[in-house]
Each structure stands twice: as structure tokens, then as C-alpha cells.
């Protein structure tokens, strides 16, 4: 079965963030991911990873004012300088944490700016980021998000992501495929993953509706996880779901699966 990483933004919320590393290790995970590291000192996060023998699988580029509802700034014409400064900051953290994948959230399309302009800015920013990350052996990922949870999110489909990657023209730009978001937007999960397999570098999961653990909704995860094995997916699968009960109880679906690397 695929190797699973604990998303510490979503899981183990019963604990303060810095205590979640130990909880993930205790639950059997050897990899972790989270949205953002930037409110913590790099040395503190590094110490947690080293103490518990964990791999930092992924985190995001800075994405604007998250608390105010921003969900990325990569498409915003008036935030290019901020985006590019954020790329350098993300690289600094990724190198300290030995993290080899960074995800770029496109952002919500602002009212009053035409789609063509937003697309152009996004492509130019991705070229800059992909080149900058490549110099440090870090992959750049982009993620399509469902527009029910985040209305107006600019990047909302797998083929759209593939087309943007082709236009950017970098061999250091990949897809982060989120099963939850793409079940809402597209369905047809296995054929879509198969079609775009050559560009999928990371997968995240949650069931729908509710964004809870596998087995609580409509997605056939036993089939889907077997399918990932069949097509030779060797990357990580991030458990980015909201536990329906306590986190430890929500992990029952992982029984018998190889959650460690």
C-alpha cells in the first residue's frame, strides 16, 4: 500500500501543534506534512523531526493572510513581489527541514480583474518559483481546490493544472492531487489519476461529504489505494482530513496498511 503522512494541521488537534509530532510517531507515521511552518522557528521544527525520526514531506509557500480568508497570492497582479519573497522564505524553511516538495496555492480570483491577466501572472510566478526551487532540489507543486469550499479559487481542475504546467514549461512543476477536492469537482478519480500520473508528485486524501477519514463517505478508498499500487505510485499520501471523532479513533481505517515509509 502507499506510504501515508500525517497532516499535522488537520490531525491530532487535541494537542498543541508542537506536540503533534510525537503523536504522529506514536500512531505509526514516519512522514508529516502541514500547511505552513512560518510561525515557528526552523530549529524548533527541525528538532521535532529529528527527535521522532520523521520526514517532512510537504508544506506550502506563504499564502497571504490566511486568517483573513486569503488562500494564496500567486495569481494576484499586485502581490508579485510578496509572492517572490515568499518563495525565498519557503526555500529557507524547506532546506532547514530537509523538505523536498513545496505546494503553491493559486489563490482566489479577485473581482474586477480578467481571467487572462490572472492566468498570465500565475504562469510567470510559477516559472520563477519552479526555477528557484530547482536550484535547491525542491519540487514545486500546484493543487486544484474545489470551489464549493473555496468559491472563486482560481485552479479547480486537474486538466487545468496540467495545461498550466505545460505552459510554464518547467520540468520542476508537478501536481498535488487532492482526492477530496477532485471528487467534488470531477469524480472519476482512478481514470483521472491514471491519465495524469506522470505529473502527480503528491496525493492527499479525505472522504466526502464532510472531509472526514476514509470510510465515512462515498469514496471507495480500498479500491483507490489498490489502484495506486497497481499503477506504481511511489510518492506519499497525505492524510489531510478532519477526524470525525478523536484522531486516534479516526485512524482505524489504516489497520493493516503500511503507513510508514
mmCIF file of N, CA and C in Angstrom, residues 61 87 91 101-102 128-141 172:
data_model
loop_
_atom_site.group_PDB
_atom_site.id
_atom_site.type_symbol
_atom_site.label_atom_id
_atom_site.label_comp_id
_atom_site.label_asym_id
_atom_site.label_seq_id
_atom_site.Cartn_x
_atom_site.Cartn_y
_atom_site.Cartn_z
ATOM 1 N N UNK A 61 3.990 27.162 0.205
ATOM 2 C CA UNK A 61 4.547 28.509 0.133
ATOM 3 C C UNK A 61 3.677 29.443 0.973
ATOM 4 N N UNK A 87 8.635 32.850 -1.819
ATOM 5 C CA UNK A 87 9.359 31.702 -2.371
ATOM 6 C C UNK A 87 10.705 31.542 -1.673
ATOM 7 N N UNK A 91 11.874 28.384 0.693
ATOM 8 C CA UNK A 91 13.096 27.629 0.431
ATOM 9 C C UNK A 91 13.954 27.557 1.688
ATOM 10 N N UNK A 101 9.475 19.060 -1.232
ATOM 11 C CA UNK A 101 8.291 19.422 -2.001
ATOM 12 C C UNK A 101 7.615 20.614 -1.352
ATOM 13 N N UNK A 102 7.302 21.626 -2.147
ATOM 14 C CA UNK A 102 6.556 22.785 -1.683
ATOM 15 C C UNK A 102 5.342 22.969 -2.577
ATOM 16 N N UNK A 128 9.063 31.474 -12.108
ATOM 17 C CA UNK A 128 10.046 31.975 -11.145
ATOM 18 C C UNK A 128 10.263 30.963 -10.017
ATOM 19 N N UNK A 129 9.170 30.475 -9.451
ATOM 20 C CA UNK A 129 9.272 29.582 -8.297
ATOM 21 C C UNK A 129 9.877 28.237 -8.684
ATOM 22 N N UNK A 130 9.461 27.684 -9.817
ATOM 23 C CA UNK A 130 9.987 26.386 -10.243
ATOM 24 C C UNK A 130 11.497 26.457 -10.452
ATOM 25 N N UNK A 131 11.960 27.525 -11.059
ATOM 26 C CA UNK A 131 13.398 27.693 -11.276
ATOM 27 C C UNK A 131 14.140 27.866 -9.958
ATOM 28 N N UNK A 132 13.588 28.689 -9.066
ATOM 29 C CA UNK A 132 14.241 28.937 -7.782
ATOM 30 C C UNK A 132 14.329 27.654 -6.957
ATOM 31 N N UNK A 133 13.247 26.878 -6.921
ATOM 32 C CA UNK A 133 13.244 25.640 -6.144
ATOM 33 C C UNK A 133 14.169 24.592 -6.749
ATOM 34 N N UNK A 134 14.241 24.546 -8.071
ATOM 35 C CA UNK A 134 15.085 23.547 -8.734
ATOM 36 C C UNK A 134 16.542 23.690 -8.322
ATOM 37 N N UNK A 135 16.974 24.915 -8.059
ATOM 38 C CA UNK A 135 18.372 25.132 -7.655
ATOM 39 C C UNK A 135 18.692 24.489 -6.308
ATOM 40 N N UNK A 136 17.648 24.135 -5.565
ATOM 41 C CA UNK A 136 17.841 23.509 -4.251
ATOM 42 C C UNK A 136 17.257 22.094 -4.205
ATOM 43 N N UNK A 137 16.995 21.521 -5.371
ATOM 44 C CA UNK A 137 16.459 20.159 -5.456
ATOM 45 C C UNK A 137 15.132 20.023 -4.700
ATOM 46 N N UNK A 138 14.269 21.027 -4.868
ATOM 47 C CA UNK A 138 12.945 21.029 -4.252
ATOM 48 C C UNK A 138 11.905 21.083 -5.370
ATOM 49 N N UNK A 139 10.929 20.212 -5.320
ATOM 50 C CA UNK A 139 9.867 20.212 -6.315
ATOM 51 C C UNK A 139 8.824 21.270 -5.986
ATOM 52 N N UNK A 140 8.283 21.890 -7.033
ATOM 53 C CA UNK A 140 7.148 22.797 -6.885
ATOM 54 C C UNK A 140 5.886 22.065 -7.319
ATOM 55 N N UNK A 141 4.851 22.158 -6.499
ATOM 56 C CA UNK A 141 3.563 21.526 -6.782
ATOM 57 C C UNK A 141 2.470 22.582 -6.848
ATOM 58 N N UNK A 172 10.247 21.032 -13.367
ATOM 59 C CA UNK A 172 10.220 21.022 -11.906
ATOM 60 C C UNK A 172 8.877 21.511 -11.367
#
